[in-house]
Coordinates of C-alpha atoms in Angstrom, one line a residue:
E1 CA 48.4 -49.3 60.5
P2 CA 47.9 -48.7 56.5
V3 CA 49.5 -51.0 54.0
Y4 CA 49.5 -52.2 50.3
L5 CA 49.8 -54.4 48.5
W6 CA 53.3 -55.3 46.0
V7 CA 52.6 -58.4 44.2
H8 CA 55.1 -58.1 41.6
D9 CA 57.8 -61.8 40.1
G10 CA 56.3 -64.5 41.5
Q11 CA 55.9 -62.1 45.2
A12 CA 53.8 -60.8 47.2
E13 CA 55.0 -57.9 49.6
I14 CA 52.9 -55.9 51.5
R15 CA 54.7 -52.2 53.5
P16 CA 53.1 -49.0 55.0
A17 CA 51.2 -47.0 53.6
G18 CA 50.8 -44.5 55.7
H19 CA 52.1 -41.2 53.9
L20 CA 50.0 -42.0 51.0
W21 CA 46.5 -42.3 53.8
G22 CA 44.9 -39.5 52.8
L23 CA 46.1 -39.1 48.9
D24 CA 43.8 -39.1 46.3
T25 CA 44.0 -42.0 43.8
G26 CA 45.8 -39.6 40.8
P27 CA 49.0 -38.4 44.1
A28 CA 48.7 -41.4 45.4
Q29 CA 49.2 -43.4 42.2
A30 CA 51.9 -41.4 41.0
R31 CA 53.6 -42.1 44.6
I32 CA 53.5 -45.5 44.2
R33 CA 55.2 -45.1 40.8
E34 CA 57.9 -43.4 42.5
E35 CA 58.5 -45.5 45.2
L36 CA 58.2 -48.9 43.0
A37 CA 60.1 -46.6 40.4
D38 CA 58.1 -48.5 37.5
A39 CA 56.1 -46.1 35.4
R40 CA 54.1 -49.3 34.4
V41 CA 53.2 -50.6 37.3
R42 CA 48.8 -50.8 37.9
V43 CA 47.1 -49.4 40.7
A44 CA 44.2 -50.4 42.1
Q45 CA 43.6 -48.3 44.6
I46 CA 40.9 -46.1 47.1
G47 CA 40.8 -42.5 48.2
P48 CA 39.5 -40.3 51.0
G49 CA 35.6 -42.4 49.9
G50 CA 37.0 -45.6 51.1
E51 CA 39.3 -44.3 54.0
N52 CA 36.3 -43.1 55.6
L53 CA 33.8 -45.8 55.7
V54 CA 31.8 -44.0 53.3
R55 CA 29.4 -47.8 52.3
Y56 CA 28.7 -47.2 49.2
A57 CA 32.8 -46.4 48.4
A58 CA 34.2 -48.2 45.4
I59 CA 38.0 -49.5 43.8
V60 CA 39.9 -47.3 41.3
N61 CA 41.9 -48.7 38.8
E62 CA 44.0 -46.8 36.6
L63 CA 41.8 -43.6 38.3
H64 CA 39.0 -43.9 35.7
H65 CA 37.8 -47.8 35.8
F66 CA 36.2 -48.4 38.9
N67 CA 34.4 -51.4 40.8
G68 CA 31.4 -49.3 41.5
R69 CA 28.6 -50.4 43.2
T70 CA 28.2 -52.2 47.0
G71 CA 31.0 -50.7 48.9
M72 CA 34.5 -52.8 48.2
G73 CA 36.0 -50.0 49.4
A74 CA 34.6 -49.7 52.1
V75 CA 35.6 -53.1 52.9
M76 CA 39.2 -51.6 51.9
G77 CA 38.8 -49.1 53.7
A78 CA 37.7 -50.5 56.8
K79 CA 41.6 -53.1 56.8
N80 CA 43.5 -50.7 56.4
L81 CA 44.4 -51.3 52.8
K82 CA 44.5 -48.3 50.0
A83 CA 46.0 -50.7 47.6
I84 CA 47.1 -53.5 45.3
A85 CA 50.0 -52.8 42.6
V86 CA 51.0 -54.9 40.8
R87 CA 54.2 -56.0 37.3
G88 CA 53.4 -58.2 35.5
R89 CA 55.8 -59.6 33.3
G90 CA 55.0 -63.0 32.1
K91 CA 53.3 -64.2 29.4
V92 CA 49.7 -65.5 29.6
Q93 CA 49.7 -69.0 27.8
V94 CA 46.6 -70.3 25.3
H95 CA 45.8 -73.4 24.1
D96 CA 45.6 -72.2 20.4
P97 CA 47.7 -68.7 19.5
A98 CA 45.9 -68.4 16.3
A99 CA 42.0 -69.5 17.0
L100 CA 41.9 -66.2 19.5
Q101 CA 43.9 -63.8 16.9
A102 CA 41.3 -65.0 14.6
L103 CA 38.5 -63.7 16.9
A104 CA 40.9 -60.5 17.5
R105 CA 41.9 -59.3 14.4
S106 CA 37.7 -59.6 13.8
V107 CA 36.6 -57.4 15.8
P108 CA 37.9 -53.9 13.3
E109 CA 35.4 -54.7 11.0
R110 CA 32.2 -55.9 13.7
I111 CA 32.3 -52.6 15.1
K112 CA 32.3 -50.8 11.8
A113 CA 29.1 -52.8 10.9
N114 CA 27.8 -52.1 14.7
G115 CA 26.6 -49.2 16.1
G116 CA 26.3 -48.9 18.7
S117 CA 30.0 -49.7 19.8
Q118 CA 30.2 -46.0 16.6
L119 CA 28.2 -44.4 19.2
L120 CA 30.5 -45.2 22.3
G121 CA 33.4 -44.9 20.7
S122 CA 32.7 -41.5 19.6
R123 CA 30.5 -40.4 22.3
G124 CA 30.2 -43.1 25.1
T125 CA 27.8 -44.1 26.8
A126 CA 27.0 -40.8 27.5
G127 CA 25.7 -39.8 24.6
F128 CA 22.6 -41.9 25.6
V129 CA 21.4 -39.2 28.6
A130 CA 18.9 -36.9 26.2
A131 CA 17.0 -39.8 24.1
T132 CA 16.5 -41.7 27.4
S133 CA 14.9 -38.5 28.5
A134 CA 13.3 -38.7 25.5
G135 CA 11.6 -42.0 25.5
G136 CA 10.6 -41.2 29.4
G137 CA 13.2 -43.1 31.6
L138 CA 15.3 -41.3 32.4
P139 CA 15.0 -40.7 35.9
T140 CA 14.6 -37.3 37.7
R141 CA 14.5 -36.0 40.3
N142 CA 14.6 -38.7 42.6
F143 CA 12.2 -40.5 40.4
R144 CA 8.7 -38.5 40.4
S145 CA 10.1 -38.1 36.6
G146 CA 11.9 -39.3 33.2
V147 CA 12.7 -36.7 31.5
F148 CA 14.5 -34.1 32.2
E149 CA 14.0 -31.0 30.3
G150 CA 17.7 -30.4 31.1
A151 CA 19.1 -33.8 29.4
A152 CA 20.6 -31.8 26.3
A153 CA 23.2 -29.6 28.3
I154 CA 24.5 -32.4 30.7
D155 CA 23.7 -35.3 26.6
G156 CA 27.3 -36.8 25.7
E157 CA 27.1 -34.6 22.8
A158 CA 27.3 -31.4 25.0
M159 CA 30.3 -32.8 26.9
H160 CA 31.9 -33.2 24.0
Q161 CA 31.2 -29.9 22.5
A162 CA 32.0 -27.8 25.6
L163 CA 34.6 -29.7 28.1
G164 CA 36.0 -33.1 25.8
H165 CA 40.0 -33.5 25.7
G166 CA 39.9 -37.6 23.6
S167 CA 38.6 -40.9 24.9
T168 CA 41.0 -43.7 26.2
T169 CA 40.5 -47.2 26.9
C170 CA 39.8 -50.1 28.3
Y171 CA 43.8 -52.9 27.7
A172 CA 43.9 -53.5 23.7
C173 CA 39.6 -52.3 23.3
A174 CA 39.1 -51.2 19.9
V175 CA 35.6 -49.6 21.2
R176 CA 37.6 -46.7 23.2
C177 CA 34.0 -45.9 25.2
K178 CA 36.0 -44.3 27.5
Q179 CA 35.2 -40.7 27.3
V180 CA 38.2 -37.8 29.1
I181 CA 37.6 -33.8 30.8
A182 CA 39.3 -30.9 31.1
A183 CA 38.3 -27.6 32.7
H184 CA 39.6 -24.2 34.0
E185 CA 36.7 -23.0 35.3
P186 CA 34.3 -22.7 36.4
Y187 CA 36.2 -25.5 38.1
E188 CA 39.5 -26.7 37.3
I189 CA 38.7 -30.9 36.0
D190 CA 41.2 -32.8 35.5
P191 CA 41.2 -35.3 33.1
Q192 CA 44.1 -37.8 34.3
Y193 CA 39.8 -38.7 36.2
G194 CA 38.4 -39.3 33.4
G195 CA 35.0 -38.8 32.0
P196 CA 31.2 -39.2 32.9
E197 CA 29.5 -42.5 31.8
Y198 CA 26.1 -42.2 31.8
E199 CA 25.7 -43.4 35.0
G200 CA 27.4 -40.4 36.1
L201 CA 25.3 -37.3 33.8
A202 CA 22.1 -39.8 35.3
A203 CA 22.8 -39.9 38.8
L204 CA 24.5 -36.5 39.3
G205 CA 22.1 -34.6 36.5
A206 CA 19.7 -36.0 36.4
Y207 CA 17.8 -37.7 39.9
T208 CA 19.2 -33.8 41.9
G209 CA 17.6 -31.7 38.6
V210 CA 21.1 -30.3 37.8
S211 CA 21.6 -29.0 35.3
D212 CA 24.6 -27.3 34.9
L213 CA 27.5 -29.5 33.0
A214 CA 30.3 -28.1 34.9
A215 CA 28.9 -28.6 38.5
V216 CA 27.6 -31.8 37.2
C217 CA 31.1 -33.2 35.6
K218 CA 32.9 -31.9 38.5
A219 CA 30.6 -33.5 41.0
N220 CA 31.6 -36.6 38.6
E221 CA 35.1 -36.0 38.8
L222 CA 35.1 -35.5 42.6
C223 CA 33.4 -39.6 43.4
N224 CA 36.2 -40.2 40.6
R225 CA 39.3 -38.8 43.5
Y226 CA 37.3 -39.7 45.6
T227 CA 36.1 -43.4 44.8
L228 CA 32.5 -43.4 45.1
D229 CA 30.3 -44.8 43.8
V230 CA 28.3 -42.7 40.9
I231 CA 25.1 -43.7 41.6
T232 CA 24.3 -44.2 44.7
T233 CA 26.2 -40.5 46.0
G234 CA 23.5 -39.1 43.5
A235 CA 20.9 -41.1 44.9
M236 CA 22.1 -39.6 49.0
I237 CA 22.1 -36.3 47.3
A238 CA 18.6 -37.0 45.7
W239 CA 16.7 -37.7 48.7
A240 CA 18.5 -34.9 51.0
M241 CA 17.2 -32.9 47.8
D242 CA 13.1 -34.6 48.0
C243 CA 13.4 -34.7 51.9
Y244 CA 14.4 -30.9 52.7
E245 CA 11.8 -29.5 49.4
Q246 CA 8.4 -31.7 50.7
G247 CA 8.8 -30.0 54.0
L248 CA 10.3 -33.6 56.2
I249 CA 13.6 -31.8 57.4
G250 CA 15.0 -28.3 57.4
P251 CA 17.7 -26.6 58.0
Q252 CA 18.1 -28.6 62.2
Q253 CA 18.9 -31.7 60.3
T254 CA 21.4 -30.2 57.3
G255 CA 23.5 -28.2 59.4
G256 CA 22.1 -24.9 57.7
L257 CA 21.8 -26.5 54.5
T258 CA 19.8 -25.1 52.2
L259 CA 18.5 -28.2 49.9
R260 CA 17.1 -27.7 46.1
F261 CA 16.5 -29.4 43.3
G262 CA 18.3 -28.2 40.1
D263 CA 21.3 -26.5 43.0
G264 CA 24.9 -27.5 41.6
E265 CA 27.4 -25.5 43.8
M266 CA 25.8 -27.7 46.2
L267 CA 25.5 -31.1 44.4
V268 CA 29.3 -30.4 45.1
R269 CA 30.3 -29.1 48.1
L270 CA 27.7 -32.7 49.5
V271 CA 29.9 -35.0 47.3
E272 CA 32.9 -33.1 49.3
M273 CA 31.1 -33.0 52.3
I274 CA 30.0 -37.1 51.8
A275 CA 34.0 -38.1 51.2
R276 CA 35.3 -36.8 54.1
R277 CA 32.0 -38.0 55.6
E278 CA 31.9 -33.6 57.3
G279 CA 28.3 -32.5 58.7
L280 CA 25.4 -33.6 56.5
G281 CA 27.9 -35.4 54.4
D282 CA 28.7 -38.1 57.2
L283 CA 24.6 -38.7 57.5
L284 CA 24.9 -39.0 53.4
A285 CA 27.3 -41.0 53.9
E286 CA 25.6 -44.0 55.8
G287 CA 23.6 -45.3 52.4
P288 CA 19.4 -45.5 52.6
L289 CA 19.4 -48.0 55.0
R290 CA 20.8 -45.9 57.9
A291 CA 20.8 -42.6 56.9
G292 CA 16.7 -43.0 56.4
Q293 CA 16.3 -44.6 59.5
A294 CA 17.2 -40.6 60.8
W295 CA 14.7 -38.9 59.5
G296 CA 11.5 -41.1 60.2
P297 CA 9.1 -43.7 57.7
E298 CA 8.6 -41.2 56.1
A299 CA 12.0 -40.0 54.3
A300 CA 12.9 -44.2 54.1
A301 CA 9.8 -44.4 52.0
L302 CA 12.0 -41.1 49.3
A303 CA 15.1 -43.7 49.9
I304 CA 14.9 -44.7 45.5
H305 CA 17.1 -48.9 47.1
T306 CA 16.2 -52.8 47.4
K307 CA 18.7 -54.5 50.2
G308 CA 20.2 -50.8 51.0
Q309 CA 20.9 -50.7 46.4
P310 CA 20.1 -47.5 45.7
Y311 CA 18.8 -47.7 41.5
P312 CA 20.1 -47.3 38.3
A313 CA 19.2 -44.3 35.5
H314 CA 16.9 -47.3 34.5
M315 CA 14.2 -47.2 35.8
A316 CA 11.7 -49.5 36.5
R317 CA 8.6 -47.8 35.6
A318 CA 9.1 -48.3 31.7
K319 CA 11.0 -51.9 32.0
G320 CA 8.3 -53.8 32.9
S321 CA 11.4 -56.7 33.7
L322 CA 12.9 -54.6 35.8
P323 CA 10.9 -54.2 38.6
V324 CA 10.8 -58.1 39.2
V325 CA 15.0 -58.0 38.4
Y326 CA 15.9 -55.0 40.8
A327 CA 13.9 -56.7 44.3
V328 CA 15.1 -60.2 42.7
N329 CA 19.3 -59.4 42.7
P330 CA 20.7 -61.2 44.9
Y331 CA 22.3 -57.3 45.6
G332 CA 20.7 -55.0 45.4
A333 CA 18.8 -53.1 41.6
D334 CA 21.6 -53.7 39.4
H335 CA 21.0 -52.3 35.4
M336 CA 23.6 -54.5 34.0
C337 CA 22.6 -58.6 35.7
T338 CA 20.1 -58.6 32.2
E339 CA 19.5 -57.5 29.1
H340 CA 16.0 -55.0 29.1
D341 CA 12.8 -54.8 27.9
A342 CA 14.0 -53.5 24.5
F343 CA 14.8 -56.1 22.9
L344 CA 11.9 -57.7 22.9
L345 CA 10.4 -54.8 21.1
P346 CA 8.8 -56.2 17.5
D347 CA 10.2 -53.1 15.7
M348 CA 13.7 -54.1 16.2
P349 CA 17.2 -54.7 14.0
D350 CA 16.7 -58.3 12.8
S351 CA 20.6 -59.4 15.0
F352 CA 18.8 -58.3 18.2
Q353 CA 16.1 -60.7 18.3
E354 CA 18.6 -63.8 16.3
R355 CA 20.7 -63.1 19.4
M356 CA 16.8 -63.6 21.9
R357 CA 16.3 -66.5 20.0
A358 CA 19.5 -67.9 20.1
L359 CA 19.4 -68.0 24.1
G360 CA 15.6 -69.5 23.4
I361 CA 13.6 -66.4 24.5
L362 CA 10.5 -66.0 21.7
G363 CA 7.8 -63.6 20.7
T364 CA 7.8 -60.4 21.5
A365 CA 5.8 -57.7 23.8
P366 CA 5.6 -53.9 24.3
V367 CA 8.9 -52.8 26.5
D368 CA 6.5 -51.8 29.9
A369 CA 4.6 -55.5 29.8
T370 CA 4.6 -58.1 32.5
G371 CA 4.7 -61.2 32.2
P372 CA 5.9 -65.3 31.7
L373 CA 7.6 -64.1 28.4
K374 CA 9.9 -61.1 30.8
V375 CA 10.1 -63.8 33.5
R376 CA 12.3 -65.3 30.6
L377 CA 13.7 -62.3 29.1
A378 CA 15.1 -62.0 32.9
T379 CA 16.7 -65.5 34.1
I380 CA 17.6 -66.2 30.7
T381 CA 19.6 -62.9 30.0
Q382 CA 20.3 -63.0 33.8
R383 CA 22.5 -66.6 33.6
Y384 CA 24.0 -64.9 30.1
M385 CA 25.3 -62.1 32.2
S386 CA 26.8 -63.0 34.9
L387 CA 28.4 -65.7 32.8
L388 CA 30.6 -62.5 31.2
D389 CA 31.2 -61.3 34.5
S390 CA 32.4 -64.8 36.2
L391 CA 34.4 -64.8 33.2
E392 CA 35.1 -61.3 33.9
L393 CA 33.9 -60.6 29.6
C394 CA 32.8 -56.5 28.9
A395 CA 29.2 -56.5 28.4
F396 CA 29.6 -53.7 25.8
C397 CA 31.4 -55.9 23.8
F398 CA 29.7 -59.5 25.0
A399 CA 26.4 -58.4 25.9
N400 CA 23.8 -59.0 23.2
A401 CA 23.3 -56.0 21.3
W402 CA 26.8 -55.1 21.0
F403 CA 29.4 -57.3 17.7
F404 CA 30.2 -60.2 20.0
D405 CA 27.5 -63.1 20.6
G406 CA 27.8 -66.3 22.5
E407 CA 29.1 -68.5 19.9
D408 CA 32.2 -66.0 20.5
I409 CA 32.7 -66.9 23.7
V410 CA 32.4 -70.1 23.7
A411 CA 35.4 -69.8 20.9
A412 CA 37.5 -67.8 23.0
V413 CA 36.4 -69.6 25.6
R414 CA 37.6 -73.2 23.0
A415 CA 41.1 -71.0 22.0
I416 CA 42.0 -69.8 25.5
T417 CA 42.1 -73.5 28.1
G418 CA 41.1 -76.5 24.8
W419 CA 37.9 -77.1 26.8
Q420 CA 35.9 -78.2 24.4
T421 CA 32.8 -76.4 26.3
T422 CA 29.6 -75.2 24.8
L423 CA 26.9 -72.2 25.0
W424 CA 24.6 -74.1 27.5
E425 CA 27.7 -74.9 30.1
L426 CA 28.0 -71.9 30.6
M427 CA 24.9 -70.5 30.6
L428 CA 25.4 -73.2 33.6
V429 CA 27.7 -71.3 34.9
G430 CA 26.7 -68.5 35.5
E431 CA 23.6 -70.3 36.8
R432 CA 25.8 -71.5 39.1
R433 CA 27.3 -68.1 41.3
I434 CA 23.4 -66.2 40.9
Q435 CA 22.4 -69.5 42.8
L436 CA 25.0 -68.9 45.6
M437 CA 24.4 -65.9 45.5
R438 CA 20.9 -66.3 46.9
A439 CA 22.6 -69.0 49.1
F440 CA 24.6 -66.8 50.5
N441 CA 21.9 -64.6 51.2
A442 CA 19.8 -67.3 52.3
R443 CA 21.9 -68.4 54.7
E444 CA 22.1 -64.5 55.9
G445 CA 18.7 -64.8 56.5
L446 CA 17.3 -63.0 53.8
D447 CA 14.8 -64.2 52.0
A448 CA 11.5 -63.5 49.5
R449 CA 11.0 -60.2 52.5
H450 CA 13.9 -58.0 51.2
D451 CA 13.0 -58.0 47.3
V452 CA 10.9 -55.7 47.4
L453 CA 10.4 -52.4 46.0
P454 CA 11.3 -48.5 47.1
A455 CA 7.5 -46.8 48.1
R456 CA 7.8 -44.4 44.7
M457 CA 8.2 -47.4 42.1
V458 CA 3.7 -47.2 42.8
E459 CA 3.5 -43.8 41.7
P460 CA 2.9 -42.4 38.7
L461 CA 4.9 -41.5 36.9
V462 CA 4.8 -37.5 35.6
G463 CA 5.5 -35.9 31.9
G464 CA 6.3 -37.6 28.9
P465 CA 5.5 -40.4 26.8
T466 CA 6.0 -43.0 30.5
D467 CA 3.2 -40.5 32.2
G468 CA 1.2 -42.0 34.6
W469 CA 3.6 -45.6 34.1
R470 CA 3.5 -47.3 37.4
V471 CA 4.4 -50.6 38.6
D472 CA 1.6 -53.0 39.2
M473 CA 1.7 -54.6 41.4
D474 CA -0.3 -58.1 41.5
A475 CA 0.9 -58.8 38.7
W476 CA 4.8 -57.9 39.8
Q477 CA 3.9 -60.4 42.8
R478 CA 3.1 -62.9 40.4
D479 CA 6.1 -61.6 38.5
R480 CA 8.5 -62.2 41.2
A481 CA 6.5 -65.5 42.5
L482 CA 7.1 -66.8 38.3
Y483 CA 10.7 -65.7 38.4
Y484 CA 11.5 -67.2 42.3
A485 CA 9.5 -70.7 40.9
A486 CA 11.4 -70.2 37.2
M487 CA 15.0 -70.4 39.6
G488 CA 13.7 -73.6 42.0
W489 CA 12.7 -71.3 44.7
D490 CA 10.4 -71.8 47.1
P491 CA 7.1 -69.4 45.0
E492 CA 6.1 -68.2 49.0
S493 CA 10.1 -67.6 50.3
G494 CA 11.9 -67.5 47.6
L495 CA 14.4 -69.6 49.4
P496 CA 17.0 -72.3 47.1
G497 CA 15.4 -75.3 46.2
R498 CA 16.4 -78.5 47.1
A499 CA 16.4 -80.1 43.7
R500 CA 18.0 -77.3 41.8
L501 CA 21.2 -76.6 43.7
H502 CA 21.7 -80.7 42.9
E503 CA 21.3 -80.6 39.5
L504 CA 23.6 -77.3 39.4
D505 CA 26.9 -80.9 41.3
L506 CA 26.0 -78.2 44.4
D507 CA 25.3 -80.7 46.6
W508 CA 27.6 -79.1 49.3
V509 CA 25.4 -75.5 49.2
V510 CA 22.4 -78.1 50.1
D511 CA 24.8 -79.3 53.5
E512 CA 25.1 -75.6 54.1
L513 CA 21.9 -74.8 53.8
E514 CA 20.1 -77.6 55.6
R515 CA 21.9 -77.1 59.1
H516 CA 21.0 -73.6 58.6
G517 CA 17.6 -74.2 58.3
A518 CA 17.5 -71.8 54.8
L519 CA 16.5 -74.2 52.2
A520 CA 13.3 -74.4 50.6
G521 CA 11.4 -78.8 49.5

């Protein structure tokens, strides 16, 4: 039977949720708060997408904060766990409250000095859509091109002017980057579900060739309402449209539907069908690995994914480090697991270059360059971004383009815990997480054979400033082998190496991998 978990006052209760099963996330949250007689209860939950085990279902917190990728919502659905409701009344004790308060009070001045933070506060990540297209890096029509002629129509500025309904924020954050939208026609868009981020506008808009802002925003609202990962949802619809336009499938496979890039009404309809696993939506709900097998090898080759996770809206063919990063990342392609190539451009602000030097990354390079410097960028900043994930720190405050830096993280950890730690020590925490994920994969049979790129990455981009750009596979092979060596993995098999695991005090992982024959020398 469906249940939800109620955590409060040091207790945890499992409560029946049959009356909540099948509800969209908005009504479900309202019912839980009404039932518990407390409007301050916080709720993490799944909608129909998770309940119906869509492979890429998400978990939503407070209706518009998402654990978006890797299908954790489907895991909750498989356990018949509708929601986790929490009410905290205690106080968080920290080692040095004055030091932590001083860091927090510095935020307004830091935001004023950071142009990117100001843009986030006014338009959110949605404000980067048009600029990304102008630079040739916006994946369009299932990654055929890096330029979308409809980018300005779905950019954050257009969304703000047409549908803007203010902004909201994560708890106590001064940036307020979460945009809220609302509409009554041609689609009803409920503001309680927030609004699209850059990735949502790109995946549901540019990926599918849809420049109808209302349709893209409605599709995004449905993803939020039903708890679907917007990137994978857009990628699966774009893949189906590509297969249809290339004649690899027809009405017999689609249930009579005509799939064409640019069809906003079909976009909205397919999101509904995926969440409810109706008709074609049942197949698309399976994700690229399983769905690709249904339509044959030519269709499967058009699915843009690694390890079953579709690519985000940051073009690997336009950034030299990303092809290796997307291939080797333990849970598939992820744009938030590393810093990107623009940090190494010689004309970037001094603050960017200072951040890179502080991490030990020296030198400059064109954005599409490959080679040792780009591998160094990947390995070092992956450790840093993994640290942010380990500490639950937002990348839009603590990553290297924003207003807190590594030494601020050290100061915060010291103030909260009293640990006399260093950035070097904390970076090792980030690396341990990466090594543990790699070790888990190796134990389960994943190795270099799974660190691969989709076929389209070797095709040249069409149009704009990145016209003709593609992944050079010889350079990619060299960089992947160098990445493996830098991480202490076998350059051929990609299996974790004994020496680096011992150095990170992960002796028990060495023993585990040896038992399963998944350890390099």
